[in-house]
XYZ file of C-alpha atoms in Angstrom:
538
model
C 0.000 0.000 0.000
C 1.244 3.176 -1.208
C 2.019 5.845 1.803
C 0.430 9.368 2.225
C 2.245 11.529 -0.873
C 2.514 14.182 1.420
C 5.619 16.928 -0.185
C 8.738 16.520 1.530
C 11.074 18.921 -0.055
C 10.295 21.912 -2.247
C 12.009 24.519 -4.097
C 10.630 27.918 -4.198
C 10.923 30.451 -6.685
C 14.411 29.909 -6.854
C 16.705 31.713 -8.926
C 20.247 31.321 -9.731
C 22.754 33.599 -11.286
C 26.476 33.457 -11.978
C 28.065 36.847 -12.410
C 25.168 37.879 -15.358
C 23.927 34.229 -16.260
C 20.493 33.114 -14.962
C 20.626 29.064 -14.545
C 17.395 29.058 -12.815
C 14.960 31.721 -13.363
C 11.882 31.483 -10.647
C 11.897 27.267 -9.987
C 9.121 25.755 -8.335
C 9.634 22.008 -7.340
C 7.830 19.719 -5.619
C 9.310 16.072 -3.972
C 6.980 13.785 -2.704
C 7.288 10.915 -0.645
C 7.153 7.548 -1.708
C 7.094 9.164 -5.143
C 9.835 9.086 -7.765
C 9.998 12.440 -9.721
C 11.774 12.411 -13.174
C 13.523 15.787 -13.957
C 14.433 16.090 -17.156
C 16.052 18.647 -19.401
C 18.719 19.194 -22.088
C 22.212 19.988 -20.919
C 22.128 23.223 -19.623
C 18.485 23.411 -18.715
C 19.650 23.871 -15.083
C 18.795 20.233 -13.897
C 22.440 19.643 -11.706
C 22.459 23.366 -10.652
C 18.758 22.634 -8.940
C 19.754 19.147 -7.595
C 22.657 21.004 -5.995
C 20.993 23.494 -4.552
C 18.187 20.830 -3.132
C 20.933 18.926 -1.686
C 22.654 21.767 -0.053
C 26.085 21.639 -2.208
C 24.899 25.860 -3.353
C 22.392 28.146 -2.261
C 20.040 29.903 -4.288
C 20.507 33.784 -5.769
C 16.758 34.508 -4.740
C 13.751 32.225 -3.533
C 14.511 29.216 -0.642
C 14.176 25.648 -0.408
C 11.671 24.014 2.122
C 11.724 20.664 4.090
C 8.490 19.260 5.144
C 6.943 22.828 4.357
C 9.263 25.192 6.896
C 12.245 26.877 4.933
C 15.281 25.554 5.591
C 19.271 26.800 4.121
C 21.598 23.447 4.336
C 24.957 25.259 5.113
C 26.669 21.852 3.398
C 25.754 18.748 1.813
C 26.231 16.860 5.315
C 23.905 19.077 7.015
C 21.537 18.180 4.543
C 22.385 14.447 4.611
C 22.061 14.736 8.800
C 18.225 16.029 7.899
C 17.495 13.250 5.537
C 18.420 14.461 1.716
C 20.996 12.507 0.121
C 22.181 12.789 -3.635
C 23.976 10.484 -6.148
C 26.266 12.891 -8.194
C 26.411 12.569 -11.787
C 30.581 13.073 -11.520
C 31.117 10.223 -9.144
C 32.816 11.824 -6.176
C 34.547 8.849 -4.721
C 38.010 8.749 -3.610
C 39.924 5.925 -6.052
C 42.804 5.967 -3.138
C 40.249 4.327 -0.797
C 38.596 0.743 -0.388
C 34.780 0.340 -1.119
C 33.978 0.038 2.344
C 36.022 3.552 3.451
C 33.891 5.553 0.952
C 30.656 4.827 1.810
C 31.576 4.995 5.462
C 33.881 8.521 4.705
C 33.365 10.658 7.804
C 30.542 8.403 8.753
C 33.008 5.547 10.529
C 31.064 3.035 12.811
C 33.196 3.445 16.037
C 34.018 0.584 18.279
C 35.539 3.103 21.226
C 36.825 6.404 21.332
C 39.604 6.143 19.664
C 38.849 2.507 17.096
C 36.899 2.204 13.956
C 34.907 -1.245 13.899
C 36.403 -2.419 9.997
C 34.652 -5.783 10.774
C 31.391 -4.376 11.039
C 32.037 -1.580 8.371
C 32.603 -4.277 5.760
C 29.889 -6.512 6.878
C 27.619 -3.470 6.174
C 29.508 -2.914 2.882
C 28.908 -6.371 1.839
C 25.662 -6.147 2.768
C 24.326 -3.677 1.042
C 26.219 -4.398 -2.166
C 24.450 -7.981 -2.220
C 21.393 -5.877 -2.152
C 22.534 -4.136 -5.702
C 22.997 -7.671 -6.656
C 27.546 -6.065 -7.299
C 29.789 -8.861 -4.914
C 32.679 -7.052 -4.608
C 35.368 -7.266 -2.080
C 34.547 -4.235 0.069
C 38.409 -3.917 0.780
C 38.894 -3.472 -3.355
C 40.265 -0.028 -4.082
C 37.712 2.055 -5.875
C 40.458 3.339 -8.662
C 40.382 -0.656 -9.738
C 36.804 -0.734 -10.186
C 35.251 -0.773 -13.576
C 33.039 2.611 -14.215
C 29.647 0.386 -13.738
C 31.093 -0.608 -10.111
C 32.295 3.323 -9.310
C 28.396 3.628 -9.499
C 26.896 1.095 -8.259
C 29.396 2.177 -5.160
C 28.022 5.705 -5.452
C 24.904 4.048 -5.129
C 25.257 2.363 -2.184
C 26.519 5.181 -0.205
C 23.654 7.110 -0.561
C 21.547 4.044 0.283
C 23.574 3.418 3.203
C 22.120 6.974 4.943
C 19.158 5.640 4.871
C 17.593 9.230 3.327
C 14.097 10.797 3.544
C 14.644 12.783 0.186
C 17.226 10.813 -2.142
C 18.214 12.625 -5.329
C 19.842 10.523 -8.304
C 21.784 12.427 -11.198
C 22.289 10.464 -14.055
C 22.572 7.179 -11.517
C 22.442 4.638 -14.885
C 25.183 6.256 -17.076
C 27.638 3.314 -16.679
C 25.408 0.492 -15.499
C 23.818 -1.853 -18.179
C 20.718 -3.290 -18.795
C 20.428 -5.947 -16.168
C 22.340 -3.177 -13.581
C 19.285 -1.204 -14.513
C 16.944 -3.517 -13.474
C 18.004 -4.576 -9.910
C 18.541 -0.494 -9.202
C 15.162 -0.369 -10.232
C 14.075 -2.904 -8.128
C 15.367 -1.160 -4.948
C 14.074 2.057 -5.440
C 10.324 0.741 -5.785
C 11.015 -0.743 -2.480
C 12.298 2.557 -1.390
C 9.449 4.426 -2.882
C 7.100 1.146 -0.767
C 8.591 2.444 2.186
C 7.753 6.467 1.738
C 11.249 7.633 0.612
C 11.195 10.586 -2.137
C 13.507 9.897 -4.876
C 14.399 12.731 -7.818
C 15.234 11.128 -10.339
C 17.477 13.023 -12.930
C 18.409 11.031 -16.688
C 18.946 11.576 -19.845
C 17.625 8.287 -20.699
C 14.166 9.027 -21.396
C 12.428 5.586 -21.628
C 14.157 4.553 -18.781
C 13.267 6.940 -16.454
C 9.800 7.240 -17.886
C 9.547 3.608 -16.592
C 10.482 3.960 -12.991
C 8.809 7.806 -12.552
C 5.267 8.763 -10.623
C 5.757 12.468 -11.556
C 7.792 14.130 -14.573
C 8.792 17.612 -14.344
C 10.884 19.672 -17.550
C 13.261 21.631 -17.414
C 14.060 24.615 -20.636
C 16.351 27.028 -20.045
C 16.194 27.756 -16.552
C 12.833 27.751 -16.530
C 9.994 25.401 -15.298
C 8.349 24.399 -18.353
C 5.761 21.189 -17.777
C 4.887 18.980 -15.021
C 2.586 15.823 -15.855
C 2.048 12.579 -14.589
C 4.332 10.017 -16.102
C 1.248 7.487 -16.786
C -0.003 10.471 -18.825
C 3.218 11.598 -21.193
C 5.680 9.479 -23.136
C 8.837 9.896 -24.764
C 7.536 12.433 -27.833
C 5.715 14.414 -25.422
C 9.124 15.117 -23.033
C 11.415 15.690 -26.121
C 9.114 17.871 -27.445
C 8.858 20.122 -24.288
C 12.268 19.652 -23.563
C 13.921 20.903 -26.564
C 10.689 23.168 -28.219
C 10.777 20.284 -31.283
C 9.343 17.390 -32.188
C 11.482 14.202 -31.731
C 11.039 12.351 -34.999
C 14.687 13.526 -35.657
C 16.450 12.304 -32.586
C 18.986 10.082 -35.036
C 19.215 11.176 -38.223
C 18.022 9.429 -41.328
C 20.877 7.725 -43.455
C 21.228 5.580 -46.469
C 24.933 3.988 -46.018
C 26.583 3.435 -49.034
C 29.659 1.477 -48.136
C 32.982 1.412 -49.712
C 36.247 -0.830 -49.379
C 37.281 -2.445 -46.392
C 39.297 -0.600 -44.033
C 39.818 -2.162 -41.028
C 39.553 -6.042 -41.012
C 40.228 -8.113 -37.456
C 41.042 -11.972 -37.621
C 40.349 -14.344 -34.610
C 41.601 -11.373 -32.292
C 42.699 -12.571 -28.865
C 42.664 -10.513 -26.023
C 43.009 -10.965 -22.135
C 41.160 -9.065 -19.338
C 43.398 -6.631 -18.179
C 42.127 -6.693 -14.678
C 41.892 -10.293 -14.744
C 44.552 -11.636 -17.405
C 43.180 -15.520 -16.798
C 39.899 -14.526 -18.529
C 39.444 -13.382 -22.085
C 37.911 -10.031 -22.532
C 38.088 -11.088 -26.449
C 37.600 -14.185 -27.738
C 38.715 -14.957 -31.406
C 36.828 -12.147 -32.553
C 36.691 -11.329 -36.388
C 34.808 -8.767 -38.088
C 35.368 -5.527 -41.141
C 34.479 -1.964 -40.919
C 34.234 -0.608 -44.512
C 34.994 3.309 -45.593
C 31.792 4.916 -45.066
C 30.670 2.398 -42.926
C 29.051 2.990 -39.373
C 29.108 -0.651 -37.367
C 27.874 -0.636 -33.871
C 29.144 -3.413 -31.279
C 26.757 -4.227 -28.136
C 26.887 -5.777 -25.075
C 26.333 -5.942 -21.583
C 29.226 -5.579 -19.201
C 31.761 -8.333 -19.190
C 30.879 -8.406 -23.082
C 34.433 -7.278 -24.067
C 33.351 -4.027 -25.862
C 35.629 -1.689 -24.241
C 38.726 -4.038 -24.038
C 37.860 -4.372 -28.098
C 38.670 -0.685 -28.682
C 41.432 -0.421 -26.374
C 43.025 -3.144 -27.834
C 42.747 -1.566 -31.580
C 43.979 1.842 -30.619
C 46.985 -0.170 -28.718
C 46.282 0.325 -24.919
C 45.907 -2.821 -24.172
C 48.282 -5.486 -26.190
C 46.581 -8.485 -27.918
C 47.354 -12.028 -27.336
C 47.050 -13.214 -30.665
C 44.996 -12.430 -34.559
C 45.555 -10.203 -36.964
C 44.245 -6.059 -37.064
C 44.675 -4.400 -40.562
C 44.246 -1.250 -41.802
C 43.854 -1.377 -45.214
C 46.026 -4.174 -45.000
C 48.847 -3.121 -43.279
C 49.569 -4.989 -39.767
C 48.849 -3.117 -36.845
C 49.786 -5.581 -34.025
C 53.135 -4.530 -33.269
C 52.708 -0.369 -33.445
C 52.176 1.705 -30.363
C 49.415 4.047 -30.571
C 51.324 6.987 -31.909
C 51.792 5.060 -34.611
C 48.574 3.616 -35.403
C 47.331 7.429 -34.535
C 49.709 7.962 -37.915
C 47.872 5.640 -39.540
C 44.426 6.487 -38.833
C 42.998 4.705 -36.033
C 42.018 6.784 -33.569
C 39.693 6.509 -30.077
C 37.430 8.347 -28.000
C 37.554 7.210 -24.845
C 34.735 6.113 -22.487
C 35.407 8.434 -19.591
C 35.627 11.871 -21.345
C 36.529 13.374 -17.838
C 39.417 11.287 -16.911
C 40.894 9.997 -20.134
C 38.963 12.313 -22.714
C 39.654 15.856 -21.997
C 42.681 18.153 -20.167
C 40.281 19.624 -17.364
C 42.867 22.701 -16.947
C 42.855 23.669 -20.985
C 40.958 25.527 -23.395
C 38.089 24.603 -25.522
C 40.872 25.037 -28.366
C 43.819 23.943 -26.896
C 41.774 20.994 -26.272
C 40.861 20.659 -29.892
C 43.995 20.999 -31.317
C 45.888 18.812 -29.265
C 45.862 15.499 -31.128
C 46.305 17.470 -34.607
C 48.949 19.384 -33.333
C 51.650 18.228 -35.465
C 49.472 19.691 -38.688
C 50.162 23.161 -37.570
C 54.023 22.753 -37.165
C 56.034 25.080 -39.565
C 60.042 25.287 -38.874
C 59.631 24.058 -35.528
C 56.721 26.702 -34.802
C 53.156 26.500 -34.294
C 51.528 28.101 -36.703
C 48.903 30.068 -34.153
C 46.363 31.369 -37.296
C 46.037 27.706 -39.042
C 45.428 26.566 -35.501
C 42.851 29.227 -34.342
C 41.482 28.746 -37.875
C 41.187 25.220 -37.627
C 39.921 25.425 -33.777
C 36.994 27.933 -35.151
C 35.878 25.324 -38.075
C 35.512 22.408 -35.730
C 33.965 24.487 -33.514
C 31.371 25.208 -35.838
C 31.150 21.428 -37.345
C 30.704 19.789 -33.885
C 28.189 22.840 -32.663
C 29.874 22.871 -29.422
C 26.890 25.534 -28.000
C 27.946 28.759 -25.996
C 25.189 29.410 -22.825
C 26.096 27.990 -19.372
C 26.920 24.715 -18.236
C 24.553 22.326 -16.688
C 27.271 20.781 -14.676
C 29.566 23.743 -13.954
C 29.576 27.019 -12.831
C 27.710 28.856 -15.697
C 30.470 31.389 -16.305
C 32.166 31.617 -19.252
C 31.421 31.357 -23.268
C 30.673 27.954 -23.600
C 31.234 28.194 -27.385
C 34.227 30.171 -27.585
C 37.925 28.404 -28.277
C 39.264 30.224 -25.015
C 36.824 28.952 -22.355
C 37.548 26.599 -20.416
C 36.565 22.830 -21.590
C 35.884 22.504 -17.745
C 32.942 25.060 -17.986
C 30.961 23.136 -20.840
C 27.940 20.793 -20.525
C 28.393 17.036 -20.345
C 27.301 16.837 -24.263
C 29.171 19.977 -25.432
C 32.678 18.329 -23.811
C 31.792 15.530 -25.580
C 31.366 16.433 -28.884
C 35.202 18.158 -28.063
C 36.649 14.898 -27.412
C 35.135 13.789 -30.602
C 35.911 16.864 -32.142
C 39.735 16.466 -31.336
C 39.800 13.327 -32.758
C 38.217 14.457 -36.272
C 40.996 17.407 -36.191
C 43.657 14.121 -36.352
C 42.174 13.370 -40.307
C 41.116 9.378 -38.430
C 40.533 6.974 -41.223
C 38.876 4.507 -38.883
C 37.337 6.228 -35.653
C 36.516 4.544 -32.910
C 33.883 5.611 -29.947
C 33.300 3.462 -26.634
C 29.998 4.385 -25.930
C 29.938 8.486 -27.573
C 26.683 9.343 -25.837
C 26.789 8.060 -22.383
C 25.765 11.155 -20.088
C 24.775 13.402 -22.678
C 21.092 14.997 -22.820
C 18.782 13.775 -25.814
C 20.036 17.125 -28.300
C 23.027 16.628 -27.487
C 23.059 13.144 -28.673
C 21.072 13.564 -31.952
C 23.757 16.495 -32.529
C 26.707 13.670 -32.044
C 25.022 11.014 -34.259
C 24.277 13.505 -36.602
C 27.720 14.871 -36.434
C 29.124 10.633 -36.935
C 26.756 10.177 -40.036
C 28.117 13.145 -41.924
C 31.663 11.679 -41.124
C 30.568 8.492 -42.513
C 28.992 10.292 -45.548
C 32.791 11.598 -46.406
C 33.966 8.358 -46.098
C 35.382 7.543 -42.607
C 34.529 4.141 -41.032
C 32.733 4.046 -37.480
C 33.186 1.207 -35.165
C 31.319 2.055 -31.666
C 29.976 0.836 -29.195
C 26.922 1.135 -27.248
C 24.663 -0.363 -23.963
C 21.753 1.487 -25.219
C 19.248 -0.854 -26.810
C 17.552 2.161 -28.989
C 20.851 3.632 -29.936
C 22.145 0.326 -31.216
C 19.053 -0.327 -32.867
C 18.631 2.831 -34.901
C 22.189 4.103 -35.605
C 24.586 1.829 -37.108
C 24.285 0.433 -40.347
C 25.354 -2.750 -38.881
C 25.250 -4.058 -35.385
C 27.267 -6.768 -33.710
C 26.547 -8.244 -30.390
C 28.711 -9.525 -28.210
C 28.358 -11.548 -25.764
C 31.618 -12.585 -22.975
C 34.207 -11.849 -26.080
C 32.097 -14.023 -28.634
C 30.316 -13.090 -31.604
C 27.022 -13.683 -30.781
C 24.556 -11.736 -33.783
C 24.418 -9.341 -36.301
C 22.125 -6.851 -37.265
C 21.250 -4.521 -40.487
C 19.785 -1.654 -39.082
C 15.426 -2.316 -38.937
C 16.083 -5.670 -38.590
C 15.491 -6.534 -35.252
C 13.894 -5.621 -32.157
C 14.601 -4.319 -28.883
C 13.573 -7.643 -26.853
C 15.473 -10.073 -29.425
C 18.335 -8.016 -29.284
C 18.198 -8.355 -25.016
C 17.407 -12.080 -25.599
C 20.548 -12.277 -27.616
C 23.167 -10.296 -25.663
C 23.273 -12.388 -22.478
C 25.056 -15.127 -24.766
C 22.441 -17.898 -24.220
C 20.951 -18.007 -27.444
C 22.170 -16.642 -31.218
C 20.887 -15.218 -34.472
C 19.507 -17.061 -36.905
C 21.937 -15.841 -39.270
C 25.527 -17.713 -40.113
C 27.652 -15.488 -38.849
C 31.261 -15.570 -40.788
C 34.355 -16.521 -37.941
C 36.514 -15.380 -40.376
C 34.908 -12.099 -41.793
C 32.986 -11.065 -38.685
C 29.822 -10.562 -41.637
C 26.817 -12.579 -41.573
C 25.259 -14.159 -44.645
C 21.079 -13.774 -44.129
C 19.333 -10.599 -42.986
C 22.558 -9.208 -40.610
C 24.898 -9.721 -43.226
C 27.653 -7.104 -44.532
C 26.885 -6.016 -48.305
């Protein structure tokens, strides 16, 4: 039975400005308990800057935020933790020197004296609450060794563990898969049972749409629609959302494909965190120029290793990678950089971007060698370069959803730290086009981006393709690896285990076939990676 909805936590009229940028212009929001309340928004709508604000990380320009109807001003995010409102951040803000079990207890330590911290029960609690997420990890592993999908589920817990009135989740799915999804989803309709208030922030629209009781939209600053999720569905957010209708959200494309680029044979390749297991299992498959080929999977699927591998971060054991026929197995990755083959990275914080540089600087830093004249940069072909891309990638000037709103956002001198999650994105990306790739590859390009931001990156990919790049990325989003590539492989524990023309398929075969217990019913190739029925290469 469903408890009294009764609001717990409120904004009122609240207004933020940085220096002479409004992020929130006159907010009212409502939390209810035992209610989940999807907030959604494109980057820069203000959704993070409101979340912090609820959750006592920044106070409001104007306007105040209410708990259980009195007005209340958290001086920090512990004092509002101590009163019940806990938030999952969107940038995990773990500490990778420290075990599982010492972040979720940070500054919370269960004492066994004055002077002793009980470890024993810490990581019984640890353990405990993990098996609850369905994650068994080792609460004494270091956080820094965790995959990202464990970082959050970690993040997770830790809010769980204080046991929260109000508990606010930003972006909580953006590195868990499908099957992550569902046991987080689980727990928070037992939370929800038991009267918590959960906000729930995503740019994953039919995910969220699932889980939600309320759905409030964010444009601009401004509070724009509030409906009840058994009421709206996904055209009727994108449309409020972003002023447009969402029939566009990835771009319409007739791939003509051209000769084969990169072409893998029975590749080999270990686990880095566990070399005894095979992140790769004799995998073969071709990319062709013009060619846009999606791999998915679920984690342990060996998607990630499969890039890393190509771009030579992590060696091979054994098989064969051409490009255009030339061996690639013993080059570094300058060299296969030289070549071509270039990657965009997962994490576009940590191993994506240079946090303390430019917009441009961060642009022009894997192309840098094009601008070199006499042992000089050449600063006008750069800047000139820089203000092309720019325009190409529509990196968007306005404030930052996840920063402090100062700055141009679209300029080549601000600072790539200022920018939206999608906006740094399409930078990474952008740096890599500035390199002239032949072959580009992208572990999972739209992971934490907003739903504009993401048609402007697929968009962005397809024109690539259309001047005759080949794409391999990959993907855990079941829409986005149905409707973008022209070709999808799934992969399931290193193996081969389907193939897909795009239109093909649907969403619950594709699921059926990516936890590795069944296959296609197409013969896929071993040695060609193409399939010869309906998921076949032309």
């Amino acid at each position: 039975m469903r408890l009294p909805t009764a609001t717990v936590l409120s904004a009122r009229d609240v207004t933020k400005v940085y220096e002479d940028a409004y992020v929130l212009r006159d907010v009212d929001f409502d939390v209810a308990a035992g209610r989940v309340t999807a907030l959604f928004g494109e980057n820069g709508a203000g959704k993070s800057t409101l979340m912090r604000i609820l959750s006592g990380i920044e106070h409001p320009t104007a306007g105040h935020v209410e708990l259980d109807g009195e007005p209340v001003r958290f001086v920090s995010p512990r004092d509002a933790a101590d009163r019940g409102v806990a938030i999952v951040h969107q940038g995990l803000s773990l500490c990778p020197n420290l075990s599982i079990q010492d972040n979720l207890f940070l500054a919370r330590e269960i004492r066994g004296g004055p002077w002793v911290i009980d470890r024993s029960s810490q990581r019984a609690t640890t353990a405990a609450i993990l098996h609850s997420l369905e994650e068994y990890l080792d609460p004494d592993l270091l956080v820094g060794d965790l995959t990202p999908g464990e970082q959050q589920i970690v993040e997770i817990a830790r809010a769980l563990l204080q046991e929260a009135r109000v508990l606010i989740m930003d972006e909580p799915t953006s590195a868990l898969t499908a099957p992550e999804v569902e046991v987080l989803f689980r727990v928070l309709k037992e939370l929800t049972s038991n009267g918590v208030a959960i906000v729930y922030v995503s740019t994953h629209l039919e995910e969220a749409l699932e889980i939600a009781d309320d759905v409030v939209v964010l444009r601009d600053g401004r509070l724009v629609a509030t409906a009840d999720a058994g009421n709206v569905g996904v055209r009727w957010v994108v449309e409020r959302m972003t002023d447009r209708d969402q029939g566009d959200r990835f771009p319409p494309r007739a791939a003509v494909a051209g000769e084969e680029l990169l072409t893998l044979r029975d590749l080999v390749v270990a686990d880095p965190a566990n070399p005894g297991r095979l992140a790769v299992d004799g995998l073969s498959l071709t990319v062709r120029e013009g060619e846009i080929v999606g791999i998915y999977g679920l984690t342990g699927s060996g998607r990630t290793e499969l890039l890393e591998a190509l771009a030579g971060l992590i060696p091979s054991q054994s098989g064969r990678v051409l490009l255009s026929g030339t061996p690639l197995e013993s080059l570094g990755i300058r060299d296969r950089v030289g070549l071509g083959m270039i990657l965009v990275p997962g994490n576009r914080r940590r191993d994506g971007l240079v946090q303390t540089m430019s917009v441009g600087e961060n642009l022009s830093l894997a192309g840098l060698g094009a601008f070199v004249r006499r042992l000089f940069i050449c600063r006008d072909r750069e800047r000139d370069a820089v203000r092309r891309m720019i325009d190409d990638i529509t990196v968007g000037a306005g404030d930052a959803d996840d920063a402090d709103g100062t700055g141009d956002a679209g300029g080549a001198e601000a600072s790539v730290a200022s920018l939206s999650g999608g906006d740094q994105q399409k930078v990474v990306i952008g740096r890599a086009l500035m390199a002239a790739p032949r072959v580009l590859l992208l572990d999972e390009p739209s992971r934490g981006v907003d739903v504009g931001a993401r048609t402007d990156i697929f968009t962005l990919i397809a024109a690539q393709a259309e001047r005759g790049l080949a794409v391999l990325f990959t993907t855990s989003d079941a829409e986005e690896a149905l409707r973008v590539p022209d070709r999808l492989l799934v992969l399931a524990r290193g193996v081969l285990v389907g193939e897909f023309r795009r239109g093909t398929t649907t969403r619950e075969e594709l699921l059926k076939v990516s936890d590795g217990s069944t296959s296609t019913d197409t013969d896929i190739d071993r040695n060609t990676g193409t399939s010869t029925d309906r998921g076949g290469a032309g």
